[in-house]
Coordinates of C-alpha atoms in Angstrom, one line a residue:
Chain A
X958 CA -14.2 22.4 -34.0
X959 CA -11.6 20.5 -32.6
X960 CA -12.1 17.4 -30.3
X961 CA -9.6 18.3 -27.5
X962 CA -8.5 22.4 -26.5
X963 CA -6.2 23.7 -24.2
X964 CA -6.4 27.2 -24.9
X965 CA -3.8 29.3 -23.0
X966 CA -3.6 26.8 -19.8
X967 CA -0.8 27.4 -17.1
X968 CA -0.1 25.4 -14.2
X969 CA 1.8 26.8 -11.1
X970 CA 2.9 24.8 -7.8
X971 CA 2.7 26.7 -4.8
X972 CA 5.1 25.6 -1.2
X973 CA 5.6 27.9 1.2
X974 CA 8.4 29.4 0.4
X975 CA 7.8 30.0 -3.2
X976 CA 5.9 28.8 -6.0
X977 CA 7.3 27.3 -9.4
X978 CA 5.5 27.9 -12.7
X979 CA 5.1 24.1 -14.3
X980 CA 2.9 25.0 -17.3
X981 CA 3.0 28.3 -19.2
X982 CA 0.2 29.1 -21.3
X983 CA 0.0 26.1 -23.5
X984 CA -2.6 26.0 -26.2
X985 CA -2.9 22.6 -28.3
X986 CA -6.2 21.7 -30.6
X987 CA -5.9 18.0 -31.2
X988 CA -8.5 16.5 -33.7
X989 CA -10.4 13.1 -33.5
X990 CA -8.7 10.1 -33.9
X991 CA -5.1 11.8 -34.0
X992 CA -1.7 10.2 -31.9
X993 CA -0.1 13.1 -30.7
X994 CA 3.6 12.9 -28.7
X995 CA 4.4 15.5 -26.1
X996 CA 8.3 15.1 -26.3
X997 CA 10.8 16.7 -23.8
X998 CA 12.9 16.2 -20.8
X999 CA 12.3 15.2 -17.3
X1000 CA 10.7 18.4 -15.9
X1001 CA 9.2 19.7 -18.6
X1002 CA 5.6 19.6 -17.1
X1003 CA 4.6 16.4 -19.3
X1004 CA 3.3 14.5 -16.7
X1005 CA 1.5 17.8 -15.3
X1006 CA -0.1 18.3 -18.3
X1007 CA -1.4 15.3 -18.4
X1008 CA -2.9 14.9 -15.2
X1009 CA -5.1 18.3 -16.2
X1010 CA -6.2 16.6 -19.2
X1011 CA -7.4 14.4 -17.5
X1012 CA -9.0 16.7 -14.6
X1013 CA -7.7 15.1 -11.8
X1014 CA -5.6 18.2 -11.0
X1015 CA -7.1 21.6 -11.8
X1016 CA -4.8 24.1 -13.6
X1017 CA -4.4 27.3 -12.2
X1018 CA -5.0 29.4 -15.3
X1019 CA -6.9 28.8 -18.9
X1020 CA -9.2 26.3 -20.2
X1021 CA -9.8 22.5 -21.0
X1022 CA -12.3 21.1 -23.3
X1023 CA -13.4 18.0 -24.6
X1024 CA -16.1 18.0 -27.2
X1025 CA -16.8 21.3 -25.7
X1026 CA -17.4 20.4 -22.2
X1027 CA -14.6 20.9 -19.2
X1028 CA -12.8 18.1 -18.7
X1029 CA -13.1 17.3 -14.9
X1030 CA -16.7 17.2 -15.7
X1031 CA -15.9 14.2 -17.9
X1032 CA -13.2 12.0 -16.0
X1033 CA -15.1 8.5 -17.4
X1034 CA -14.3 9.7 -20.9
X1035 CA -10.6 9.9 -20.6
X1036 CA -8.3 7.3 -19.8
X1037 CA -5.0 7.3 -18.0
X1038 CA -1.8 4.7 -18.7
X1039 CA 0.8 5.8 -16.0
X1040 CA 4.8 4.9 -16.3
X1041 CA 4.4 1.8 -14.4
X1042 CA 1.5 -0.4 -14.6
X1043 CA 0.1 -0.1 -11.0
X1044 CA -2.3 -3.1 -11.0
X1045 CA -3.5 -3.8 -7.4
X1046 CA -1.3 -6.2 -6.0
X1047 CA -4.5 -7.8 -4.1
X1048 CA -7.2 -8.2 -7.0
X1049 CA -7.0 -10.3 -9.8
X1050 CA -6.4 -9.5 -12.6
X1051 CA -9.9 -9.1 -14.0
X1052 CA -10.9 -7.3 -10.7
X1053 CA -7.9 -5.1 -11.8
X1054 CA -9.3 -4.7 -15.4
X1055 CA -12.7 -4.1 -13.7
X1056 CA -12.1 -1.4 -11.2
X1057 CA -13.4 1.1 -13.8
X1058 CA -16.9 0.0 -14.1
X1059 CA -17.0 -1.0 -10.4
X1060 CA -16.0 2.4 -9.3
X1061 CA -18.8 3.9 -11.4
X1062 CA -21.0 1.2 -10.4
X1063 CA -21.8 -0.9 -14.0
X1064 CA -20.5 -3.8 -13.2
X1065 CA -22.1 -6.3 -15.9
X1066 CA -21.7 -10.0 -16.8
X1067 CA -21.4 -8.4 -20.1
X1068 CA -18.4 -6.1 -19.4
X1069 CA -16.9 -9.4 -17.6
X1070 CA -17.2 -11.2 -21.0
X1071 CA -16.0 -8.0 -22.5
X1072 CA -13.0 -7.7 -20.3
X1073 CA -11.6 -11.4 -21.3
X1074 CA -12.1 -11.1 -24.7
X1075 CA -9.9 -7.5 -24.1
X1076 CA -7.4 -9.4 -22.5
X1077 CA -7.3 -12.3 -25.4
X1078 CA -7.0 -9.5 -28.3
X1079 CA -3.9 -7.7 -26.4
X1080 CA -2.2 -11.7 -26.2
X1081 CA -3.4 -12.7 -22.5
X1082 CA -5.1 -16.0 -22.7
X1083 CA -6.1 -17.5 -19.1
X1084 CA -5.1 -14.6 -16.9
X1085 CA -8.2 -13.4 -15.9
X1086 CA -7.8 -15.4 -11.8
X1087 CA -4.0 -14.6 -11.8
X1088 CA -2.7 -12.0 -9.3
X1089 CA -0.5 -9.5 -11.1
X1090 CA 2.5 -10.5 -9.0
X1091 CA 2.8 -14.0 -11.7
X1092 CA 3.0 -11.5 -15.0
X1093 CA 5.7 -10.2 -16.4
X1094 CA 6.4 -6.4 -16.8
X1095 CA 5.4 -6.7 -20.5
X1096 CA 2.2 -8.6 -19.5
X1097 CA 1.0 -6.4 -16.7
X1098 CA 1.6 -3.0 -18.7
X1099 CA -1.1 -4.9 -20.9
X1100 CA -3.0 -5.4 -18.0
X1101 CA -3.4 -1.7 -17.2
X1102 CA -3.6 -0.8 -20.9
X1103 CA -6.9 -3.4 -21.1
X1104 CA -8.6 -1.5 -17.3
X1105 CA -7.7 1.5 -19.1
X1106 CA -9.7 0.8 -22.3
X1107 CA -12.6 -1.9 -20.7
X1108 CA -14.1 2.3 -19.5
X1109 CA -14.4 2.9 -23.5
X1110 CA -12.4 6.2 -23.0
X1111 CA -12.6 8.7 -25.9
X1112 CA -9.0 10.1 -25.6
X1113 CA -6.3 8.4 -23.9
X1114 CA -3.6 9.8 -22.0
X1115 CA -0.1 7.7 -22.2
X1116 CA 2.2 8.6 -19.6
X1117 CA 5.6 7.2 -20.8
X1118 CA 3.7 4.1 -20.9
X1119 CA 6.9 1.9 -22.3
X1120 CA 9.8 3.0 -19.9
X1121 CA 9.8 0.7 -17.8
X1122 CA 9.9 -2.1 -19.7
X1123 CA 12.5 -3.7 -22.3
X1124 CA 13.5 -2.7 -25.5
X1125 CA 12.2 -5.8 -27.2
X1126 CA 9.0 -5.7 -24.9
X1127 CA 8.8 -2.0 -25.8
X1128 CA 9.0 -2.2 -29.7
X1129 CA 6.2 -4.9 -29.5
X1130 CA 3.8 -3.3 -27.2
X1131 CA 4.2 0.3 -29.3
X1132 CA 2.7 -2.4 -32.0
X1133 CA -0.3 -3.5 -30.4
X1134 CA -1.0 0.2 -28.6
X1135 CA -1.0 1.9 -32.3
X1136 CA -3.1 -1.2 -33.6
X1137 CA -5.5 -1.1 -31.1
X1138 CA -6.0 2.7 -31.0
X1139 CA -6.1 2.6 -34.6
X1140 CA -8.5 -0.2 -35.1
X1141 CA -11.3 1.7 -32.0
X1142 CA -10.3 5.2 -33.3
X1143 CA -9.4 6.4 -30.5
X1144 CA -7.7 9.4 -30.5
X1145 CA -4.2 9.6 -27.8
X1146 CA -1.8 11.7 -26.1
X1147 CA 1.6 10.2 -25.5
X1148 CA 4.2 12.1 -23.2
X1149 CA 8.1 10.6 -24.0
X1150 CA 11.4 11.6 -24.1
X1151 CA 12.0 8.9 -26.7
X1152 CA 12.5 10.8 -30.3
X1153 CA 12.5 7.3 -32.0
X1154 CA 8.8 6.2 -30.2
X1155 CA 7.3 10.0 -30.8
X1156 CA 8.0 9.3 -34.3
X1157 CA 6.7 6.1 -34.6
X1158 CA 3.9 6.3 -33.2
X1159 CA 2.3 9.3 -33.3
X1160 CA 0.8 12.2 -36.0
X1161 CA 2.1 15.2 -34.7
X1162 CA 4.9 15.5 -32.1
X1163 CA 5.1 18.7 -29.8
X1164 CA 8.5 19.0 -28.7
X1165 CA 8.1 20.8 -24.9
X1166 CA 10.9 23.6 -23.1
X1167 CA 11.6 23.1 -19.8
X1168 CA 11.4 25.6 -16.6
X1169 CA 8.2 26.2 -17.2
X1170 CA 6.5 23.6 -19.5
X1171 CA 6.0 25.2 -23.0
X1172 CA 5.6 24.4 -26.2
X1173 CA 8.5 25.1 -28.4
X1174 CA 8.0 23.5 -31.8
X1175 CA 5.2 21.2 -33.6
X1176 CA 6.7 18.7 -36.2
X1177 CA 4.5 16.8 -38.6
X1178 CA 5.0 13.2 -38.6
X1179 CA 5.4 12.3 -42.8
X1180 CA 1.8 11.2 -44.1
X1181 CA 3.8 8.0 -45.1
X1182 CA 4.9 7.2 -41.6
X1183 CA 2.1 7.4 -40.1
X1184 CA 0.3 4.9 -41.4
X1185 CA 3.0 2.3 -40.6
X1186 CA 3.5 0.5 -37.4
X1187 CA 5.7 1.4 -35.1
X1188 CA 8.0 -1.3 -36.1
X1189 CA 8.3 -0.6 -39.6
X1190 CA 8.4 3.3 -38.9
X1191 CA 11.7 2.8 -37.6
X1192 CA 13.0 1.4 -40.7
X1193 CA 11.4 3.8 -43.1
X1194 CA 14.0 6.0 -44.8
X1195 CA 11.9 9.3 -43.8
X1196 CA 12.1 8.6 -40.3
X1197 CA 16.0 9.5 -40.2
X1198 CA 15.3 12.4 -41.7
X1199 CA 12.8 14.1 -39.2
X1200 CA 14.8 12.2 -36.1
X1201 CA 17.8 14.1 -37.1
X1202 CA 15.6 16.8 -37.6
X1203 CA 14.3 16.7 -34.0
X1204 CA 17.9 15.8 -32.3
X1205 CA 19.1 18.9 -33.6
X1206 CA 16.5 21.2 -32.6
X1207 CA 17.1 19.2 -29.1
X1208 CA 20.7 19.8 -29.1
X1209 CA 20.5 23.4 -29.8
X1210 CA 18.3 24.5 -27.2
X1211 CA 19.7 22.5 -24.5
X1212 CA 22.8 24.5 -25.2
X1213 CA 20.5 27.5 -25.1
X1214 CA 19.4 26.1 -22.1
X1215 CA 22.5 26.4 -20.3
X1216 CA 23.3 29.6 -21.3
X1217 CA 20.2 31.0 -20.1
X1218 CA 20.5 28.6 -16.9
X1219 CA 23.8 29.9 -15.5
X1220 CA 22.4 33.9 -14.2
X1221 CA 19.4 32.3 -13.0
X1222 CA 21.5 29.9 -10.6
Chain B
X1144 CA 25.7 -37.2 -6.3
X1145 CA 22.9 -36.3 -8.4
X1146 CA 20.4 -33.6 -8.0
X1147 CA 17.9 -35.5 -5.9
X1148 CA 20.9 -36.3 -3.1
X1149 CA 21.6 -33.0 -2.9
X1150 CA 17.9 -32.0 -2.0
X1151 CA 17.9 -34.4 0.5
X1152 CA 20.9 -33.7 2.1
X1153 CA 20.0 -30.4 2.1
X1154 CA 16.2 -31.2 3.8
X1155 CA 18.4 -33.6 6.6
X1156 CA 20.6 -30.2 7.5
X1157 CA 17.1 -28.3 7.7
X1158 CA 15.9 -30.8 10.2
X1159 CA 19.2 -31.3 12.0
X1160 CA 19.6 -27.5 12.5
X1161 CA 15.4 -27.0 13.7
X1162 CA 16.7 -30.1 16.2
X1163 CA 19.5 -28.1 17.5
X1164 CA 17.4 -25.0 18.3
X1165 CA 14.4 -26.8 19.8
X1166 CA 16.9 -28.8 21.7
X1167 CA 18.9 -25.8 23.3
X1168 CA 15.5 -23.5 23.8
X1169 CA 14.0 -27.0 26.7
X1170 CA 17.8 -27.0 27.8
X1171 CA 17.3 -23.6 29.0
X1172 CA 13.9 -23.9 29.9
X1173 CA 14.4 -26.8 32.3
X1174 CA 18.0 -25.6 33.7
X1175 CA 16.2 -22.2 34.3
X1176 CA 13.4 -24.2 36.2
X1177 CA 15.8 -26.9 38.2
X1178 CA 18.1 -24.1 39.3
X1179 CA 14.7 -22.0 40.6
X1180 CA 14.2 -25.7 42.7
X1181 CA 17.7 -26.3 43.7
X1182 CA 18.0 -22.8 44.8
X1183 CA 15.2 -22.4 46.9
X1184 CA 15.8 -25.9 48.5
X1185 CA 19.3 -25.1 49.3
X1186 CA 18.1 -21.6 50.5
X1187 CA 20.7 -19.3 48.2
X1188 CA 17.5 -17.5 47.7
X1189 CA 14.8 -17.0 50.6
X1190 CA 12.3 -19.5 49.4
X1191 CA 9.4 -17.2 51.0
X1192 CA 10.1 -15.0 49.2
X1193 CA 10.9 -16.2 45.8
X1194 CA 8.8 -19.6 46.2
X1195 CA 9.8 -22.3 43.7
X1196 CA 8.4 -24.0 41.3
X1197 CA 6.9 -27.3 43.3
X1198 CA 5.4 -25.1 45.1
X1199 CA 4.2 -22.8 42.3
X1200 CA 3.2 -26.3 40.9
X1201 CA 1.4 -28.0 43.7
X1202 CA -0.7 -24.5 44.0
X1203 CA -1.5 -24.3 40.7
X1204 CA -2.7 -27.7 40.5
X1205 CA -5.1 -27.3 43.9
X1206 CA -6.3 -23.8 42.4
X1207 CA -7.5 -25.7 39.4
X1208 CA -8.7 -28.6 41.2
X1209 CA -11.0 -26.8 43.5
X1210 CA -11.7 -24.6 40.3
X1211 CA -11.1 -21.5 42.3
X1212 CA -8.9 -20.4 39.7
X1213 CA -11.0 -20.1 36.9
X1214 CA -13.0 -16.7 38.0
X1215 CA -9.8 -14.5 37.8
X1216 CA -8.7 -16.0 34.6
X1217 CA -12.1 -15.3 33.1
X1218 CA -12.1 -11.7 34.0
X1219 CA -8.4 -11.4 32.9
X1220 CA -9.2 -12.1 29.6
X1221 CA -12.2 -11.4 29.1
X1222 CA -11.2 -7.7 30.1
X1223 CA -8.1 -7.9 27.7
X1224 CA -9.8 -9.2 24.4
X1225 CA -11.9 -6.6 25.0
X1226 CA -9.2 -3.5 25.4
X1227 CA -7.2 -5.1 22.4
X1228 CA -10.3 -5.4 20.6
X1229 CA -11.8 -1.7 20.8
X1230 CA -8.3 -0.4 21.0
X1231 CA -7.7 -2.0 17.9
X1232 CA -10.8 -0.9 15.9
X1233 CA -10.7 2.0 17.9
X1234 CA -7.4 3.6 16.7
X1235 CA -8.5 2.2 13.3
X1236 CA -11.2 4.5 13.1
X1237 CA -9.9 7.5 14.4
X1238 CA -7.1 6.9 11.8
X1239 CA -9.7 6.6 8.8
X1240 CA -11.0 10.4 10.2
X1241 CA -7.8 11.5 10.5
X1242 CA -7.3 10.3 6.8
X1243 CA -10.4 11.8 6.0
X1244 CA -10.0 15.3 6.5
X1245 CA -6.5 16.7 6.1
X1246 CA -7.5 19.5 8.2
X1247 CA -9.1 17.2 11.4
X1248 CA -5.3 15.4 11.5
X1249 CA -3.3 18.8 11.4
X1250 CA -5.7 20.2 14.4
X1251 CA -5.1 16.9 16.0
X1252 CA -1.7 16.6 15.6
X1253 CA -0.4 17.8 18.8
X1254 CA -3.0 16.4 21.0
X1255 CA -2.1 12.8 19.4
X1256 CA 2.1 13.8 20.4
X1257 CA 1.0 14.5 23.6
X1258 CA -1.3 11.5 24.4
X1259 CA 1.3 9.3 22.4
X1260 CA 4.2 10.5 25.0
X1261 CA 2.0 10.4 28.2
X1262 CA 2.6 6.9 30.0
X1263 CA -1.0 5.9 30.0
X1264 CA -0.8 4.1 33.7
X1265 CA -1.1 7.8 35.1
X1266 CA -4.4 8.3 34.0
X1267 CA -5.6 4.8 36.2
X1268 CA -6.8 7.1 39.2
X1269 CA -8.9 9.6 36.6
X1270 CA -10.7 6.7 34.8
X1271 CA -11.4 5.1 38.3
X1272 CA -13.0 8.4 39.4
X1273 CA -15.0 8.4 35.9
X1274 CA -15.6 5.2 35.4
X1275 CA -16.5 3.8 38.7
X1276 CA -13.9 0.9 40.4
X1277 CA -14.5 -1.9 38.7
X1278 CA -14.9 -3.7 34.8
X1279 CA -15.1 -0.8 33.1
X1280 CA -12.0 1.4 34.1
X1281 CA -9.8 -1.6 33.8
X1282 CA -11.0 -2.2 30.2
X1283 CA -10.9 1.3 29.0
X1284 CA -7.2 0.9 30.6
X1285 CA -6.5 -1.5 28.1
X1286 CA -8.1 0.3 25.4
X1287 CA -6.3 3.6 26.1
X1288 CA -2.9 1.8 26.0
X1289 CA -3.1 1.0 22.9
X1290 CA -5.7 2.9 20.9
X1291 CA -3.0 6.1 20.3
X1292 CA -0.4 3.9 19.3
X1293 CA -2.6 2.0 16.9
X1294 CA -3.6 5.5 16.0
X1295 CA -0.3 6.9 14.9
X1296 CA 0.9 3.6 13.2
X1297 CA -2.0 3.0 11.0
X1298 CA -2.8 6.9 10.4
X1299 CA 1.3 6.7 8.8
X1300 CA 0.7 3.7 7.1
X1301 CA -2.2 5.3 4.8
X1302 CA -0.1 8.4 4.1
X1303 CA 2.2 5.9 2.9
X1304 CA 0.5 4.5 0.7
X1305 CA 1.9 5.2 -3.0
X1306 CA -0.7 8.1 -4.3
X1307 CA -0.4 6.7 -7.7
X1308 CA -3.5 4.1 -6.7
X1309 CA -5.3 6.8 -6.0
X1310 CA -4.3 8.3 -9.7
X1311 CA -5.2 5.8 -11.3
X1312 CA -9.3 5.4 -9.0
X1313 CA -9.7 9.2 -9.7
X1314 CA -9.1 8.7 -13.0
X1315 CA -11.9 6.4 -13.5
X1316 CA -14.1 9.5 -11.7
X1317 CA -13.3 7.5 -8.3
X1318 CA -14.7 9.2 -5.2
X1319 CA -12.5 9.9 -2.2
X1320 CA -14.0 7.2 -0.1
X1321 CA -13.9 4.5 -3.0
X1322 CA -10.5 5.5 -3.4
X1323 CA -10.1 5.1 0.5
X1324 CA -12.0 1.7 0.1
X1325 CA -10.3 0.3 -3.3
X1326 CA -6.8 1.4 -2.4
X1327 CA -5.9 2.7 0.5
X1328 CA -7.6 0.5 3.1
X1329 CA -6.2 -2.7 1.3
X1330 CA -2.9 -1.6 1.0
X1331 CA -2.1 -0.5 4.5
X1332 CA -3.8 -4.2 5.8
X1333 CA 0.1 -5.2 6.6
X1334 CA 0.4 -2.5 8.8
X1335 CA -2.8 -2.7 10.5
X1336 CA -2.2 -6.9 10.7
X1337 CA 1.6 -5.6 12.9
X1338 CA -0.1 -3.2 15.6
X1339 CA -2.9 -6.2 16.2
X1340 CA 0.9 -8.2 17.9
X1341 CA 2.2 -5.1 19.6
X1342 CA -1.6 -4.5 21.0
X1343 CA -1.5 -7.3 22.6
X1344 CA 1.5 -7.0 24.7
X1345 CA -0.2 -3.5 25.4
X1346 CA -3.5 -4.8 26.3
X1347 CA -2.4 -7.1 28.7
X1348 CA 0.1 -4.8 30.5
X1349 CA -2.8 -1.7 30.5
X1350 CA -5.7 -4.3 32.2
X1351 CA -2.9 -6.0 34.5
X1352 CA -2.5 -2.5 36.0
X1353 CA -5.5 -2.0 36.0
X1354 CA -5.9 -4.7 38.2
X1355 CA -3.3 -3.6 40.6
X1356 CA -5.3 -0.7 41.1
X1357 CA -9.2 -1.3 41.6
X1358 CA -10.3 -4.8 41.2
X1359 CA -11.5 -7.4 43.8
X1360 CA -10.7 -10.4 40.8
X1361 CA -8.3 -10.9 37.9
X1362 CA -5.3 -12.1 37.4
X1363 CA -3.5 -8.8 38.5
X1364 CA -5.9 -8.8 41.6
X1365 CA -4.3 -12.0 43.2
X1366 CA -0.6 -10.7 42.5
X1367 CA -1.3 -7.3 44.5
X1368 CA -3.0 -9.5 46.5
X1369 CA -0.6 -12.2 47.4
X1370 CA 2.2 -9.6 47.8
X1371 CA -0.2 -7.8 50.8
X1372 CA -0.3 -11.1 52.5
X1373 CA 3.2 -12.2 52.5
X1374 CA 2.2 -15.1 49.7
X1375 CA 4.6 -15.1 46.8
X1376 CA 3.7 -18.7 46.1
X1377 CA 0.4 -17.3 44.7
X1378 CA 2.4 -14.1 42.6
X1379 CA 4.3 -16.3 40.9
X1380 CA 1.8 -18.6 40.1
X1381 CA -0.3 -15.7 38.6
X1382 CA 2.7 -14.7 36.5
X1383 CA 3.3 -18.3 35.4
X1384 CA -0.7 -18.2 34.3
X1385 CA -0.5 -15.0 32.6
X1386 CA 2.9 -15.6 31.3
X1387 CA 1.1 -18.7 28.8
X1388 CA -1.9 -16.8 28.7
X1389 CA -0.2 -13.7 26.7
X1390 CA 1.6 -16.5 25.0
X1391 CA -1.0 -18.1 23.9
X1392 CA -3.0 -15.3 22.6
X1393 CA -0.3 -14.0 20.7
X1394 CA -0.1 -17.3 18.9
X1395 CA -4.0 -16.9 18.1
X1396 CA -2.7 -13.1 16.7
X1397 CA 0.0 -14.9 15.0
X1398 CA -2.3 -17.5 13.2
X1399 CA -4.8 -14.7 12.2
X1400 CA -2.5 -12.8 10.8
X1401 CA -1.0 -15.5 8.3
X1402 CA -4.8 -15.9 7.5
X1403 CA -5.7 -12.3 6.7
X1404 CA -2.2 -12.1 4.5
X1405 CA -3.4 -15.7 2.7
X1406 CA -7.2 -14.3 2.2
X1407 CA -6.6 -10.5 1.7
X1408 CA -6.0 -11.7 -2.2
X1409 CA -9.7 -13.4 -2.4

């Protein structure tokens, strides 16, 4: 049995004037352990997606299981990385990395110790009493990426985690996000619209119409690639190939796209 | 000129220019006051009517001495800390209910329009009739002056508050009042910390009408008073009073403020 199922789930936004169809009937089995990507354009229902996963929007139609049980039931076991970093200006940092456990009221001396040595093994020595305001982008995304994993989630859910920051930032926290999640087994979703980061970081790419969200094709990330980092993917010589691979499939359905686009205008 | 000339050239134009302003701002302030004099004593304005300062002075300084003064300044402000303060906390609350229930604020919504656009003053006979002539209607006149607009202002300032902080809490299985506590709350503080200055200006003008309308002491009480007897020494020396008084307590607002921003981060 697989560790996470969506099986047939659609999502629908309703105003009153209308109602737009954000998710249709998407069905994904992701094992233990495995990086998947989720790649597509803006609009495609990533972020959507996501935010079912993990339960803190209910879809309108199908089912989500983790390890057999529904997902909203299990909110502590799945943890969230959203585009920007969104530490609490007002807490310190470890407050920040803490707000987990003090929501769900385990607060330790144990978890504090925890929480600092987190912070030393993603580079952040001496942090723990600054306010988020004195880090830099690259710095505070590690921030949230340490509150994220201090809950000991079993799947985490990467919302274009690395688009905010710089490219030379970017490259080195794709690094230390594959290490990490490699070295806990942890088992991770990442929505992009980068072809280059899917492939580099992740086992299996989904590659995600738009108008509604659906899947359109799965690609296989080479058995060599993936146990490279993310750095060293980049210059593999099997990573052109299934980049070009991807572009193309890209290219010719946006120009599908806009055929189909024009009598629905 | 090295580096360290420059800064303290540019320190002697800091002082020079805060100098200048001060300078100007007790230029006015005394002209305004010497004209008030010269006026009066040259009678381009009836000085029974429009007093002058000496007098205002030499009253102000016999009120004091004799302490007679002191009663009606007491009940001023005791009654306008008191509206500001439940006003305050007040239309904080009802905000947090509003926030609480989506459903409570939409019921609500055109009851607050309404109260919001309704000049308060007008309800000073009602709450007399309820309330009985006397502390208590002037108080709740300082309350419901400000409490609606405190209302609004905070109630806006927790819708405004960017949802992904609340992502992020339910995520970690956050309920909606840890949410409200962890995120929400903190993050509309700035907004809260602005109505506590416009309150106060409110508070005051709700309890000083207040005063015009019931009260046998106060601040309010000797102006209504002093224009019934023909004594406009006494009005404006009430004015001057509450004129430092409002002054002054906005300062105190001012201070606190700068301490809540410095210690919201601890």
């Amino acid at each position: 049995m697989s560790f996470l199922t969506l099986d047939h789930v659609s999502h629908h936004y309703f105003s009153k004037e209308s109602y737009t169809k954000a998710i249709d009937n998407i069905s994904i089995a992701v094992k233990e352990g495995e990086f998947i990507s989720l790649l597509g354009p803006s609009g495609c229902g990533k972020s959507t997606l996501l935010s079912i996963i993990a339960g803190i929007i209910q879809q309108t139609e199908g089912t989500v299981s983790l390890q057999g049980k529904s997902t909203a039931e299990s909110e502590m076991e799945i943890g969230y990385m959203l585009q920007q970093d969104y530490l609490f200006p007002w807490k310190t940092i470890l407050d920040n990395v803490l707000l987990g456990p003090k929501v769900n009221h385990t607060l330790s001396d144990e978890l504090k110790k925890k929480a600092i040595q987190l912070l030393k093994e993603v580079g952040l020595k001496d942090v723990e009493m600054k306010y988020p305001s004195e880090l830099s982008g690259g710095m505070r995304q590690r921030v949230a990426l340490v509150r994220t994993l201090i809950n000991n989630p079993k799947i985490l859910l990467l919302d274009e985690p690395f688009s905010a920051l710089d490219y030379q930032t970017k490259l080195n926290l794709e690094d230390l996000v594959s290490d990490l999640l490699k070295s806990y087994h942890k088992t991770a979703i990442l929505v992009t619209h980068d072809i280059g980061e899917a492939i580099a970081m992740s086992d299996r790419i989904f590659m995600m119409n738009a108008n509604p969200g659906s899947i359109a094709k799965t690609y296989e990330v080479p058995i060599e690639l993936r146990n490279e980092v993310p750095f060293l993917v980049r210059r593999h010589p099997k990573y052109q190939l299934i980049f070009d691979k991807i572009w193309d499939a890209l290219e010719s359905k946006e120009s599908q796209q806009k055929v189909v686009d024009i009598p629905d205008e | 000129m090295n580096d360290h000339h420059l800064f303290e050239n540019y320190k002697r134009g800091l002082k020079r220019e805060k100098k200048i302003v001060l300078f100007w701002q007790l230029t006015i302030l005394l002209s305004f006051f010497s004209l008030w004099e010269i006026a009066s004593r040259l009678y381009w304005i009836d000085p029974l009517l429009f007093s002058s300062p000496s007098s205002v002075f030499e009253l102000l300084v016999t009120r004091f001495a004799n302490g007679s003064i002191f009663n009606h300044l007491q009940v001023t402000l005791f009654e306008t800390i008191l509206g500001f303060i439940i006003g305050t906390i007040g239309g904080i609350l009802i905000a947090i209910s509003l926030w609480s229930s989506a459903r409570f604020a939409k019921i609500m919504g055109p009851y607050l329009v309404v109260l919001n656009a309704m000049p308060k003053v007008a309800l000073g006979p009602i709450l007399i009739v309820a309330l009985g002539p006397g502390y208590l209607s002037i108080i709740a006149m300082g309350f419901i002056i400000s409490v609606i607009v405190t209302t609004l202002v905070v109630y806006s300032a927790f819708n405004e508050v960017d949802p992904n902080y609340e992502k992020v809490l339910r995520s970690f299985g956050a309920t909606r009042w840890q949410c409200f506590k962890e995120a929400i709350f903190p993050a509309a503080m700035p907004a809260m910390i602005s109505t506590l200055k416009v309150n106060v200006g409110l508070s005051w003008v709700g309890v000083i009408v207040g005063e015009y309308l019931v009260s046998k002491q106060g601040l309010g009480y000797l102006i209504i008073y002093g224009f019934q007897v023909f004594d406009f020494t006494l009005v404006m020396s009430s004015l001057v009073i509450i004129a430092i008084l409002a002054a002054i307590m906005y300062k105190v607002v001012e201070n606190l403020e700068r301490w809540l921003i410095r210690n919201r981060n601890t």
